[in-house]
CSV table of N, CA and C in Angstrom, one decimal:
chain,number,residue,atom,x,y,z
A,1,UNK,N,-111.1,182.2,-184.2
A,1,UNK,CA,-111.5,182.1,-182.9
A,1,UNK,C,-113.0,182.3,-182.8
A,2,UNK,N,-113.4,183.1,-183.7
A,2,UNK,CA,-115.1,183.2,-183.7
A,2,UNK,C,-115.6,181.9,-184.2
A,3,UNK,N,-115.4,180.8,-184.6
A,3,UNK,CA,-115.6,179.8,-184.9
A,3,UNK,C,-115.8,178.9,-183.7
A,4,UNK,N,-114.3,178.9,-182.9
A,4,UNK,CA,-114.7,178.4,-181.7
A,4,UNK,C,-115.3,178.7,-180.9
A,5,UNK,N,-115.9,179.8,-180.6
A,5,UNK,CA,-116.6,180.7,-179.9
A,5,UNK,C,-118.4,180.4,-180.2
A,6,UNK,N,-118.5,180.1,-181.4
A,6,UNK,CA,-119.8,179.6,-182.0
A,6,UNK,C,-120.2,178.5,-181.7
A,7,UNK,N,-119.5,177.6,-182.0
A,7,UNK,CA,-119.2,176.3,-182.0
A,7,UNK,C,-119.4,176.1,-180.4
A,8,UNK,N,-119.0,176.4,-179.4
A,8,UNK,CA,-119.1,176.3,-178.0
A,8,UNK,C,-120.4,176.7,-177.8
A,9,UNK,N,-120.7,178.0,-177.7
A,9,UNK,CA,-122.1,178.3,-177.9
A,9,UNK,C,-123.4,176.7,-177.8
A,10,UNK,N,-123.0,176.8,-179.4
A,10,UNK,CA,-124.1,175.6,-179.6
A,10,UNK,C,-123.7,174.4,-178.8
A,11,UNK,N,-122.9,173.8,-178.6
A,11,UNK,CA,-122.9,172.7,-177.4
A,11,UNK,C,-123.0,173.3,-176.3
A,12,UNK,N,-123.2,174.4,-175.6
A,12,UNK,CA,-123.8,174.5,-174.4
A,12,UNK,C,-125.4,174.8,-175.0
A,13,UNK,N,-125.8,175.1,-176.0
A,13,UNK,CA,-127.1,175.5,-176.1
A,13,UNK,C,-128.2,174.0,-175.7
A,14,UNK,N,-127.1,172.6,-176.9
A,14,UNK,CA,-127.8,171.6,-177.1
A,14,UNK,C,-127.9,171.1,-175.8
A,15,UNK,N,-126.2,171.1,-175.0
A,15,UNK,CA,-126.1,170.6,-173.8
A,15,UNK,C,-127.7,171.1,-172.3
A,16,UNK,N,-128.0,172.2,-173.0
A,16,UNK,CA,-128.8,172.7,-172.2
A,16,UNK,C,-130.5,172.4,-172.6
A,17,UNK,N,-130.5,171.9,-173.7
A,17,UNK,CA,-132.0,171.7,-174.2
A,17,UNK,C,-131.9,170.3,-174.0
A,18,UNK,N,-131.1,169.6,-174.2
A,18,UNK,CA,-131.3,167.8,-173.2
A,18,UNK,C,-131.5,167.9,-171.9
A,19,UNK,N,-130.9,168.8,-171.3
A,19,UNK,CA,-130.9,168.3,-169.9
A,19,UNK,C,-132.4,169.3,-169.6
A,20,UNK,N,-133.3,169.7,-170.4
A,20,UNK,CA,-134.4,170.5,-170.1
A,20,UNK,C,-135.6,168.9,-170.5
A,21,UNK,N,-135.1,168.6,-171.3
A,21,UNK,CA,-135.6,167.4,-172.0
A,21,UNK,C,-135.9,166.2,-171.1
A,22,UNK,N,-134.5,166.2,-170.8
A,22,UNK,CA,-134.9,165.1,-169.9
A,22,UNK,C,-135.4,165.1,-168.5
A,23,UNK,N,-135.1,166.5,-167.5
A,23,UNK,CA,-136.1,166.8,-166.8
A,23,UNK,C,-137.7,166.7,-166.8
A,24,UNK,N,-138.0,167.5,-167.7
A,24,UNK,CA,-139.1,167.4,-168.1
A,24,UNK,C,-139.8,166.1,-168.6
A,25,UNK,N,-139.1,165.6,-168.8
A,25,UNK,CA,-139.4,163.8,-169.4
A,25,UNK,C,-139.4,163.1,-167.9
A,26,UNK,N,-138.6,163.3,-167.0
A,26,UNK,CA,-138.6,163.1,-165.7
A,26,UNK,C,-139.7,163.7,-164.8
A,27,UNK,N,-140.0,164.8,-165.1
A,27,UNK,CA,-141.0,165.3,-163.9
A,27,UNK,C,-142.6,164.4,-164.4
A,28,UNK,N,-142.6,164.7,-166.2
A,28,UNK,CA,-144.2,163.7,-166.3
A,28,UNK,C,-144.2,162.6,-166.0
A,29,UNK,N,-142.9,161.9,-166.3
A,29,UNK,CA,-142.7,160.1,-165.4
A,29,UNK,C,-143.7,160.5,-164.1
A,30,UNK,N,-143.0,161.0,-163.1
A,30,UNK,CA,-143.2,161.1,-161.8
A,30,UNK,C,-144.6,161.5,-161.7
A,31,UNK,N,-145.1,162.4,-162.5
A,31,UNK,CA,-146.5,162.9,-162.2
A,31,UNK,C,-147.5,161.6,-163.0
A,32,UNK,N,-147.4,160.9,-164.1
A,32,UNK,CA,-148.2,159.7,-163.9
A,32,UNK,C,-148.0,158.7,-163.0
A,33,UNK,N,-146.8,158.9,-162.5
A,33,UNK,CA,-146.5,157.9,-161.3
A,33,UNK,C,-147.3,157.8,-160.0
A,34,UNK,N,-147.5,159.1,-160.0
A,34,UNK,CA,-148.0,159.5,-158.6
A,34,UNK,C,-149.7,159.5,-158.7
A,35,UNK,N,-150.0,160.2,-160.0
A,35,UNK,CA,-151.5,160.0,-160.7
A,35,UNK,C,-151.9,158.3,-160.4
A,36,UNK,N,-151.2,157.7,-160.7
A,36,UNK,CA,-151.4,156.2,-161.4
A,36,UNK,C,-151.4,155.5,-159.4
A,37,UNK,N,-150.7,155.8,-159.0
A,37,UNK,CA,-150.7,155.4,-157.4
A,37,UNK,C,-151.8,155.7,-156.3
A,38,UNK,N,-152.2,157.0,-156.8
A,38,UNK,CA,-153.4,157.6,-156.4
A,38,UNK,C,-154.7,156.9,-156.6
A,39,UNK,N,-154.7,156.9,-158.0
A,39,UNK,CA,-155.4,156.0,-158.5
A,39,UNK,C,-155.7,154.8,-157.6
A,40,UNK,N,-154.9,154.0,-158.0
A,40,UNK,CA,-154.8,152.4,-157.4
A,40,UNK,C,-155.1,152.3,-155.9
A,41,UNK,N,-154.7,153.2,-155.3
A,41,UNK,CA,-154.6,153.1,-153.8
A,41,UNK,C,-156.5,153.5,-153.4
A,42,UNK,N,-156.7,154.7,-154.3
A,42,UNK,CA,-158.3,155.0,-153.9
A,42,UNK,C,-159.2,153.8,-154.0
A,43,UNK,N,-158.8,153.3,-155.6
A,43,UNK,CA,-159.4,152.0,-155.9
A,43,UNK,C,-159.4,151.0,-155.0
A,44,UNK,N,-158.6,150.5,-154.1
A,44,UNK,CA,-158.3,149.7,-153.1
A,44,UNK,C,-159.4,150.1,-151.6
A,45,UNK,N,-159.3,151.1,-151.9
A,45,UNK,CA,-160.4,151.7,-150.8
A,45,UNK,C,-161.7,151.6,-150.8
A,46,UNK,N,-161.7,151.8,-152.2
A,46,UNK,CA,-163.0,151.7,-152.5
A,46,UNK,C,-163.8,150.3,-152.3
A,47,UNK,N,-162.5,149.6,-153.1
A,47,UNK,CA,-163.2,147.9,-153.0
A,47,UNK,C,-163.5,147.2,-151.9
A,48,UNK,N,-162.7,148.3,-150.6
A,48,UNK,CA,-162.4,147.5,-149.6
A,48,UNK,C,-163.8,147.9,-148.7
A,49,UNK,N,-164.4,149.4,-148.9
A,49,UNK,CA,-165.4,150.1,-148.6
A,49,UNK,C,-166.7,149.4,-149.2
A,50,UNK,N,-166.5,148.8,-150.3
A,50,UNK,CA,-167.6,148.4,-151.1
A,50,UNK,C,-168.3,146.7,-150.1
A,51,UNK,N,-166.9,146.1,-149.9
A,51,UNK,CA,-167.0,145.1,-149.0
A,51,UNK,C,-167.4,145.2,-147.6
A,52,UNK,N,-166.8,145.8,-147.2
A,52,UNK,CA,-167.6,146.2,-145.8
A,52,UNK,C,-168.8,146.6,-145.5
A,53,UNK,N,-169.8,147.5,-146.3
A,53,UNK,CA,-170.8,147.3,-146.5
A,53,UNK,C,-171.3,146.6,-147.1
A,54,UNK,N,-171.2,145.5,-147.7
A,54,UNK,CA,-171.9,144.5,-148.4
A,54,UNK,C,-172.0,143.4,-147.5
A,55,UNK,N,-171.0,143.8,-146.3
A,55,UNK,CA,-170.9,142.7,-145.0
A,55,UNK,C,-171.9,143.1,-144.1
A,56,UNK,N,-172.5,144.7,-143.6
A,56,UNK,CA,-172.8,145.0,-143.0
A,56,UNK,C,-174.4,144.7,-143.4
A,57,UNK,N,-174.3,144.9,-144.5
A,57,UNK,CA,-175.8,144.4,-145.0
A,57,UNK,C,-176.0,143.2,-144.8
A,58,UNK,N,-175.2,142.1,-145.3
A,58,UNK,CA,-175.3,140.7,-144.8
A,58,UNK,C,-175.6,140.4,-143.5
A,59,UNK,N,-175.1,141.5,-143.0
A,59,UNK,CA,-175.6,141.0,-141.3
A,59,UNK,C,-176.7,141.7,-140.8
A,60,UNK,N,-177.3,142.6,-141.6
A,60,UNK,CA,-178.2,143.3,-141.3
A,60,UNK,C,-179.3,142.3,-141.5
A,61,UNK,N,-179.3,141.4,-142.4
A,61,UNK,CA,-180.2,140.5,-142.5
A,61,UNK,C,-180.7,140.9,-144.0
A,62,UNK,N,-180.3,141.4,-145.2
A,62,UNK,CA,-180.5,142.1,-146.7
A,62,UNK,C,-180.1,140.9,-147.8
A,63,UNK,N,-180.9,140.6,-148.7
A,63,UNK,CA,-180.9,139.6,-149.5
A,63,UNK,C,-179.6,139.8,-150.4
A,64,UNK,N,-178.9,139.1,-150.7
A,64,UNK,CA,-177.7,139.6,-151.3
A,64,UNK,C,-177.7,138.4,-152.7
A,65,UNK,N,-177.1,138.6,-153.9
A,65,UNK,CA,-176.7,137.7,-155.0
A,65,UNK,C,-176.3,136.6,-154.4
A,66,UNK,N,-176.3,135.7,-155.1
A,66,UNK,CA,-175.9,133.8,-154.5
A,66,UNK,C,-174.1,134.1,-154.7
A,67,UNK,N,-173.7,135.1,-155.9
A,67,UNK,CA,-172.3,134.9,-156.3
A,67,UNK,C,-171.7,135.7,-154.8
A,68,UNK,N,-172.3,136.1,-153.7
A,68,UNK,CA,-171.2,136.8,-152.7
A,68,UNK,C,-171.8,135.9,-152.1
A,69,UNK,N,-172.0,135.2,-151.7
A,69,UNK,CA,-172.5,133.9,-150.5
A,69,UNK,C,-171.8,133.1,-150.1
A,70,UNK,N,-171.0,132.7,-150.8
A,70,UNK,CA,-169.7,131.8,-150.5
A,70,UNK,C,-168.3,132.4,-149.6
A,71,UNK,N,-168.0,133.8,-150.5
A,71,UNK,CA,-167.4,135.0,-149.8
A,71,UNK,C,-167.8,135.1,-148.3
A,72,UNK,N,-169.0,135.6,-148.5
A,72,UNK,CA,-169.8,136.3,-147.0
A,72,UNK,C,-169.2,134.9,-146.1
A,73,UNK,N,-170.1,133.6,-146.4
A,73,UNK,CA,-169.4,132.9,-145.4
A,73,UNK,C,-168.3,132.5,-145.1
A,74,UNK,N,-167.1,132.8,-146.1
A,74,UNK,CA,-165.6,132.8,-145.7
A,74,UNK,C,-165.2,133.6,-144.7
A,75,UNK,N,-166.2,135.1,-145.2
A,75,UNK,CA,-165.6,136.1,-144.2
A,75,UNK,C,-166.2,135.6,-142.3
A,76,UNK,N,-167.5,135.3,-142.7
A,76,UNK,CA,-167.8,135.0,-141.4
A,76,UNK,C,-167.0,133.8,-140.7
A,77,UNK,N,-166.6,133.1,-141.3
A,77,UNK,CA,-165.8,131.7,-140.9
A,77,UNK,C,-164.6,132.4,-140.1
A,78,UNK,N,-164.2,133.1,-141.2
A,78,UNK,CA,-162.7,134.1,-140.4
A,78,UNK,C,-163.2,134.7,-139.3
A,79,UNK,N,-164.3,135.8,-139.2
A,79,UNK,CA,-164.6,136.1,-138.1
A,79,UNK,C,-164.3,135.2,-136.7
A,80,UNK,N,-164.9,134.3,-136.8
A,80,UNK,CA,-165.6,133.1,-135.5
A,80,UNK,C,-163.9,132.8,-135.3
A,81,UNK,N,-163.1,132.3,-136.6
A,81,UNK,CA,-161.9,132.3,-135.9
A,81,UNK,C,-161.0,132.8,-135.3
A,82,UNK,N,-161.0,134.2,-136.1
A,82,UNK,CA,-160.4,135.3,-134.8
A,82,UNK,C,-161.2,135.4,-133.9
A,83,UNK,N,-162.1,135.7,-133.3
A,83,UNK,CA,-162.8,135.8,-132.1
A,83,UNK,C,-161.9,134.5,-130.9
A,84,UNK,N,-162.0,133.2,-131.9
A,84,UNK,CA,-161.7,132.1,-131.4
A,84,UNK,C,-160.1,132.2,-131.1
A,85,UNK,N,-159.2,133.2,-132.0
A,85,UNK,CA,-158.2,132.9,-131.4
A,85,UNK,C,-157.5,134.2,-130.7
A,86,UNK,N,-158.4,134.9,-130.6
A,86,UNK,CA,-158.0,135.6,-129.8
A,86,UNK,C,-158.4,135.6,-128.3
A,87,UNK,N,-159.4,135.1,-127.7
A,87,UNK,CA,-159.5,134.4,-126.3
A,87,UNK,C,-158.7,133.6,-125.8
A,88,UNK,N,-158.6,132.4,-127.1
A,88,UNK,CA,-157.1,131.8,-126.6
A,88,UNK,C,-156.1,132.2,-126.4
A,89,UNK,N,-156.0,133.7,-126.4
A,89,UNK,CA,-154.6,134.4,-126.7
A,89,UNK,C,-154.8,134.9,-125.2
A,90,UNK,N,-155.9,135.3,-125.2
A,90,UNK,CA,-156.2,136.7,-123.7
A,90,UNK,C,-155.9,135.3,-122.2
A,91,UNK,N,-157.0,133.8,-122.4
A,91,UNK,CA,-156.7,132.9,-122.2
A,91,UNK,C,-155.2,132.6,-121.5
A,92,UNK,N,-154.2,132.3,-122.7
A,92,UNK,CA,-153.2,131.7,-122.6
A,92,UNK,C,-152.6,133.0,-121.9
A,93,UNK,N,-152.5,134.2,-122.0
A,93,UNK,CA,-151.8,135.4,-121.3
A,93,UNK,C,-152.0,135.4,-119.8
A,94,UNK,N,-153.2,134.9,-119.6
A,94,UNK,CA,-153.7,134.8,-118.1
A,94,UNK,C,-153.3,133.8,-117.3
A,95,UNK,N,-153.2,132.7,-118.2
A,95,UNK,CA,-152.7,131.1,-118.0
A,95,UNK,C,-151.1,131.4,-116.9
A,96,UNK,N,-150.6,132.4,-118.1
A,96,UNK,CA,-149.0,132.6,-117.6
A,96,UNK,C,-148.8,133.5,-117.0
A,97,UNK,N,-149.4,134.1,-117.0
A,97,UNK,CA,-149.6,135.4,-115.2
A,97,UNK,C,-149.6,134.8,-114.6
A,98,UNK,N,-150.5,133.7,-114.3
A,98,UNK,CA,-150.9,133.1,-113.0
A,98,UNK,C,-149.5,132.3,-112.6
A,99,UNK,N,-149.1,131.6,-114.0
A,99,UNK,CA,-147.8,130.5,-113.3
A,99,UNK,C,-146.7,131.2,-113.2
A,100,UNK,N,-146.6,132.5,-113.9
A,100,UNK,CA,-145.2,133.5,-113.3
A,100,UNK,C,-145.7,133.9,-111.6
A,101,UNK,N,-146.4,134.0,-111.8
A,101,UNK,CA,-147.0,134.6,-109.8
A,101,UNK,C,-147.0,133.5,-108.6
A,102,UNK,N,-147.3,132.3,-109.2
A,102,UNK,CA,-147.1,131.2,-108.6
A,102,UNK,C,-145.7,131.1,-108.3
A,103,UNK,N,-144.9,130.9,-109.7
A,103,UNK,CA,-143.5,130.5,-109.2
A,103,UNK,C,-143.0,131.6,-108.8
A,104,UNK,N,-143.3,133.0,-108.6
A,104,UNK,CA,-142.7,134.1,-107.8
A,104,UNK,C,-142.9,134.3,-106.2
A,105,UNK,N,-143.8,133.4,-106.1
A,105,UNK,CA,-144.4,133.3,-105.0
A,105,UNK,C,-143.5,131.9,-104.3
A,106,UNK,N,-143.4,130.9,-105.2
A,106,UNK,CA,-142.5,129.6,-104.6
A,106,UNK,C,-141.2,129.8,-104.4
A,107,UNK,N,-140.7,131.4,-105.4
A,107,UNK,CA,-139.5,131.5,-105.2
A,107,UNK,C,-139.2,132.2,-104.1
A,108,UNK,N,-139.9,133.0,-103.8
A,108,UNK,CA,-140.4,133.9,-102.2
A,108,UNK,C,-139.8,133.0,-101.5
A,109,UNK,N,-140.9,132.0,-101.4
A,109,UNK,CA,-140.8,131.0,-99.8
A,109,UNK,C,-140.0,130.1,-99.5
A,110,UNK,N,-139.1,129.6,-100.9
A,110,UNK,CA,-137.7,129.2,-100.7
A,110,UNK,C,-136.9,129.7,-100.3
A,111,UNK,N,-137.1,131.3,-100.8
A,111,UNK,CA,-136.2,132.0,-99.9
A,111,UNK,C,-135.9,132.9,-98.6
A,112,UNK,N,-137.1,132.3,-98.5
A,112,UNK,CA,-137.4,132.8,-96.8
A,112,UNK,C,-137.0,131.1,-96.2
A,113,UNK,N,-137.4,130.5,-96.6
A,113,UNK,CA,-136.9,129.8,-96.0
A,113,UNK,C,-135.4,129.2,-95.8
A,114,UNK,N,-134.6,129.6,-96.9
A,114,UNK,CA,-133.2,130.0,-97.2
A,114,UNK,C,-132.9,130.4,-95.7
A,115,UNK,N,-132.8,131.5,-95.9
A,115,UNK,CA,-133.1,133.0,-95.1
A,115,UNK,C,-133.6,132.3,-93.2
A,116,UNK,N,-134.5,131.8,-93.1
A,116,UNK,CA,-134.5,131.1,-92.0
A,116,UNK,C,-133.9,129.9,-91.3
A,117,UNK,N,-132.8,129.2,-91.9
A,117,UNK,CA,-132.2,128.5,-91.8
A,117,UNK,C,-131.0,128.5,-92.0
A,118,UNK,N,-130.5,129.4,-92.7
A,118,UNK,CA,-129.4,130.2,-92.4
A,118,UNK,C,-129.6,131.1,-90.4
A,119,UNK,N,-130.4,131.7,-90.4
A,119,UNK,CA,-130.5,132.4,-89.6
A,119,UNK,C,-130.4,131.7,-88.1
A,120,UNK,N,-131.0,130.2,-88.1
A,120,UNK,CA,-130.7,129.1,-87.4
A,120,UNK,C,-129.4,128.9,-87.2
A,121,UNK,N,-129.0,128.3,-88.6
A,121,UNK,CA,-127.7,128.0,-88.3
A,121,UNK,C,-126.7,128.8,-88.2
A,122,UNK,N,-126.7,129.9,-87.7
A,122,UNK,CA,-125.9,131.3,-87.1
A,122,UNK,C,-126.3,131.3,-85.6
A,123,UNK,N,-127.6,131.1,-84.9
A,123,UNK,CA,-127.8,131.1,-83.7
A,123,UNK,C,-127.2,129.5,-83.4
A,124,UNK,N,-127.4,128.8,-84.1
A,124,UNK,CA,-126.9,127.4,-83.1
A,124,UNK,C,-125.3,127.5,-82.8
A,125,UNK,N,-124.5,128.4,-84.6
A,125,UNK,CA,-123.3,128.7,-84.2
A,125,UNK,C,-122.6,129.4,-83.0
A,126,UNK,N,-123.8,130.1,-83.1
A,126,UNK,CA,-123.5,131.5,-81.9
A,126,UNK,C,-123.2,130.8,-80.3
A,127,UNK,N,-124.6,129.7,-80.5
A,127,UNK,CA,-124.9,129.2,-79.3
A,127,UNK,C,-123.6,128.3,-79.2
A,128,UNK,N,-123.4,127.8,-79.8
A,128,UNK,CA,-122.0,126.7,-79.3
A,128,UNK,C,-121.1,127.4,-79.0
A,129,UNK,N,-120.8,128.6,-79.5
A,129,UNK,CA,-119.4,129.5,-79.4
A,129,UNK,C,-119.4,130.1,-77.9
A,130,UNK,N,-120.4,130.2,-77.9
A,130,UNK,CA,-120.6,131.6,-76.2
A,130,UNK,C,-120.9,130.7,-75.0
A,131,UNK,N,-119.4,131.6,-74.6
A,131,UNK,CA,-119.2,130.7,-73.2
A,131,UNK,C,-120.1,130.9,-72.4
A,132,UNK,N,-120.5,129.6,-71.3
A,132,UNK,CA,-121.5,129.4,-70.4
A,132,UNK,C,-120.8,129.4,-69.0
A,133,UNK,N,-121.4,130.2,-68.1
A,133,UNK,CA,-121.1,130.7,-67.2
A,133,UNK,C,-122.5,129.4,-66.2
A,134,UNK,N,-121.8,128.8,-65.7
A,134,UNK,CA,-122.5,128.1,-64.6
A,134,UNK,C,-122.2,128.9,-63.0
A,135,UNK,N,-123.3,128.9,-62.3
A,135,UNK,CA,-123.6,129.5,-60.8
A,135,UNK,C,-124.5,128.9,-60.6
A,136,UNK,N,-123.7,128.7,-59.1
A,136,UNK,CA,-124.3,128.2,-57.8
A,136,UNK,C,-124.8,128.5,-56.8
A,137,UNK,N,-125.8,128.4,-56.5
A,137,UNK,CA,-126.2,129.5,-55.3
A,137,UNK,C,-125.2,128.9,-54.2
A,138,UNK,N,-124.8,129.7,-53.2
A,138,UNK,CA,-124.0,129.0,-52.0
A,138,UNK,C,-124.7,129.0,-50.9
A,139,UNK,N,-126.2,129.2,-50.5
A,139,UNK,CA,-127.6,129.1,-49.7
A,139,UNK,C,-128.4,129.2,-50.5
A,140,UNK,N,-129.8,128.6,-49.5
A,140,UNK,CA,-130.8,128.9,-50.4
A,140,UNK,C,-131.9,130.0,-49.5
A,141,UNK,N,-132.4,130.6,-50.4
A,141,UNK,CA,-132.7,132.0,-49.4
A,141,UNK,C,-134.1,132.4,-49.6
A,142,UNK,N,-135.0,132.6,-48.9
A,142,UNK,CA,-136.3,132.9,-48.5
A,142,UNK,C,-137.0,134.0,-49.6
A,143,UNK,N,-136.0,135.3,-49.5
A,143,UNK,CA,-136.2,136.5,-50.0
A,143,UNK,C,-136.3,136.3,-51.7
A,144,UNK,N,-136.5,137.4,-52.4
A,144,UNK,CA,-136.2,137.2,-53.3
A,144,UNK,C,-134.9,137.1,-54.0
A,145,UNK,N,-134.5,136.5,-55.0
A,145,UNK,CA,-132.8,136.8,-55.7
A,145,UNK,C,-132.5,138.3,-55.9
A,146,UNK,N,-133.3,138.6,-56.3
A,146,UNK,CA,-132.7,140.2,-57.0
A,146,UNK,C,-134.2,141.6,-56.7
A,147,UNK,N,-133.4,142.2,-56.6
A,147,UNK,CA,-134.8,143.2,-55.9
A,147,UNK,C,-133.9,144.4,-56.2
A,148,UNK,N,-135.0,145.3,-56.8
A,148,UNK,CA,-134.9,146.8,-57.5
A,148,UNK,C,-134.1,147.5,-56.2
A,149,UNK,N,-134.1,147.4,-54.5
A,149,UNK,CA,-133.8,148.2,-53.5
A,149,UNK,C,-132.8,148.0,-53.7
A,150,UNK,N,-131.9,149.1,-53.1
A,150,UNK,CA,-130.1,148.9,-52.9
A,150,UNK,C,-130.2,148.3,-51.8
A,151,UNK,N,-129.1,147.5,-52.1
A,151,UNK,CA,-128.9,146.4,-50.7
A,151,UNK,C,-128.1,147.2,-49.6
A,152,UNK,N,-128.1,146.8,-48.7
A,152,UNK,CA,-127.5,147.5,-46.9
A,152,UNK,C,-126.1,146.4,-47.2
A,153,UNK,N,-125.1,147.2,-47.3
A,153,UNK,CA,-124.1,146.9,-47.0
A,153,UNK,C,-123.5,145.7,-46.1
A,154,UNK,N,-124.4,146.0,-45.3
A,154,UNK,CA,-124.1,145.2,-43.6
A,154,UNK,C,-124.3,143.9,-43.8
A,155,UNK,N,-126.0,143.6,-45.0
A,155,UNK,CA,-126.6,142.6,-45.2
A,155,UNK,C,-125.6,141.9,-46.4
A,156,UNK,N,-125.0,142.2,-47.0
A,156,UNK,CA,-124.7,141.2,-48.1
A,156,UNK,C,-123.7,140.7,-47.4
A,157,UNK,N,-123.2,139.2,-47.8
A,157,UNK,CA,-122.5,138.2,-46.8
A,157,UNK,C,-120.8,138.6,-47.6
A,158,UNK,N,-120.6,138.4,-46.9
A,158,UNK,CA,-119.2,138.6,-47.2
A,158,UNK,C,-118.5,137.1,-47.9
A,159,UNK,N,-117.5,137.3,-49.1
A,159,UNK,CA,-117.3,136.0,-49.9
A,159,UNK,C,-115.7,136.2,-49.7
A,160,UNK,N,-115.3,134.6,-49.2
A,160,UNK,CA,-114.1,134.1,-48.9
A,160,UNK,C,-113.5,133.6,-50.0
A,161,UNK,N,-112.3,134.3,-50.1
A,161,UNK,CA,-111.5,133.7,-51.8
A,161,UNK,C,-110.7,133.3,-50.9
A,162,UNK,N,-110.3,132.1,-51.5
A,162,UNK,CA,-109.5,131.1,-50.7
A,162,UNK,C,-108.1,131.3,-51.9
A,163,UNK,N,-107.2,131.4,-51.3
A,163,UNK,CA,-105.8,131.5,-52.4
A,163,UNK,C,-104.9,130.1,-52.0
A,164,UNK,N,-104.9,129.9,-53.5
A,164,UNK,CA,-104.0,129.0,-54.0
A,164,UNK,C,-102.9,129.2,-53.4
A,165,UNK,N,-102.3,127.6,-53.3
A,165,UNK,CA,-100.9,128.0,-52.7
A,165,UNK,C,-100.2,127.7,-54.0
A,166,UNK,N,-99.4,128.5,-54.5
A,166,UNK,CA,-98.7,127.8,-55.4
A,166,UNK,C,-97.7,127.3,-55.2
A,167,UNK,N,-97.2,126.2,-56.7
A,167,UNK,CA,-96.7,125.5,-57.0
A,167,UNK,C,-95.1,125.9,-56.8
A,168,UNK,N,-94.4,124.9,-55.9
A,168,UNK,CA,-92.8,125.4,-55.5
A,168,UNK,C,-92.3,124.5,-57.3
């Protein structure tokens, strides 16, 4: 049993010096990885920094090598056309405000006028529906028709209902 007991031992010993192995083999991966990205990315910065002043000088009016001349004017080329397409952009955004406002505005007045024509045609309904009361004057009279005073009793004329005879 001391054999197996030995024997276990060392396979957890080796089991444990691989897996230190390969950790470790893993963490320096990672750390050139990150070295090597660092790198590259600064580098990118730098080129990109290098450029930008070599533009700024260009435009400063600074005599530059004939081999960035062709560059420079690419870049300025690009310039002029973003400038160019982005007015067209501010441009065309404006273009379409205006025709959304327009047609919010036509859609308004359609529907006010909806809205008023309907409203018509409810009064002319109303009007045909409601009974009309015709009166006759039975004299014609000096005074005025209607007056804020209470009237005297004595004066208003007395009105004769005449009854039907009815039908046998």
């Amino acid at each position: 049993m001391a054999d197996f007991s030995t024997t276990l031992k060392g396979l957890w010993s080796q089991s444990v010096k691989a897996v230190n192995k390969a950790a470790t083999g893993l963490a320096s991966a990672t750390r050139y990885k990150m070295d090597e990205m660092g790198g590259i990315s600064r580098r990118r910065e730098a080129i990109a920094e290098l450029g930008e002043k070599v533009f700024a000088l260009s435009q400063t009016g600074v005599e530059l090598p004939e081999e960035v001349a062709p560059l420079l004017k690419e870049i300025q080329e690009l310039e002029a056309g973003l400038a160019e397409l982005r007015s067209d952009r501010v441009a065309a955004k404006a273009a379409a405000a205006e025709q959304a406002a327009a047609e919010k505005a036509a859609r308004a007045a359609e529907k006010a006028a909806a809205k008023a024509a309907a409203a018509a045609e409810k009064a002319a309904a109303e009007a045909e529906s409601a009974p009309v009361l015709e009166v006759e004057a039975a004299e014609e009279t000096d005074g005025p028709i209607y007056s804020s005073a209470k009237p005297d009793p004595e004066d208003v004329p007395s009105i004769n209902v005449e009854e039907e005879e009815e039908a046998e």
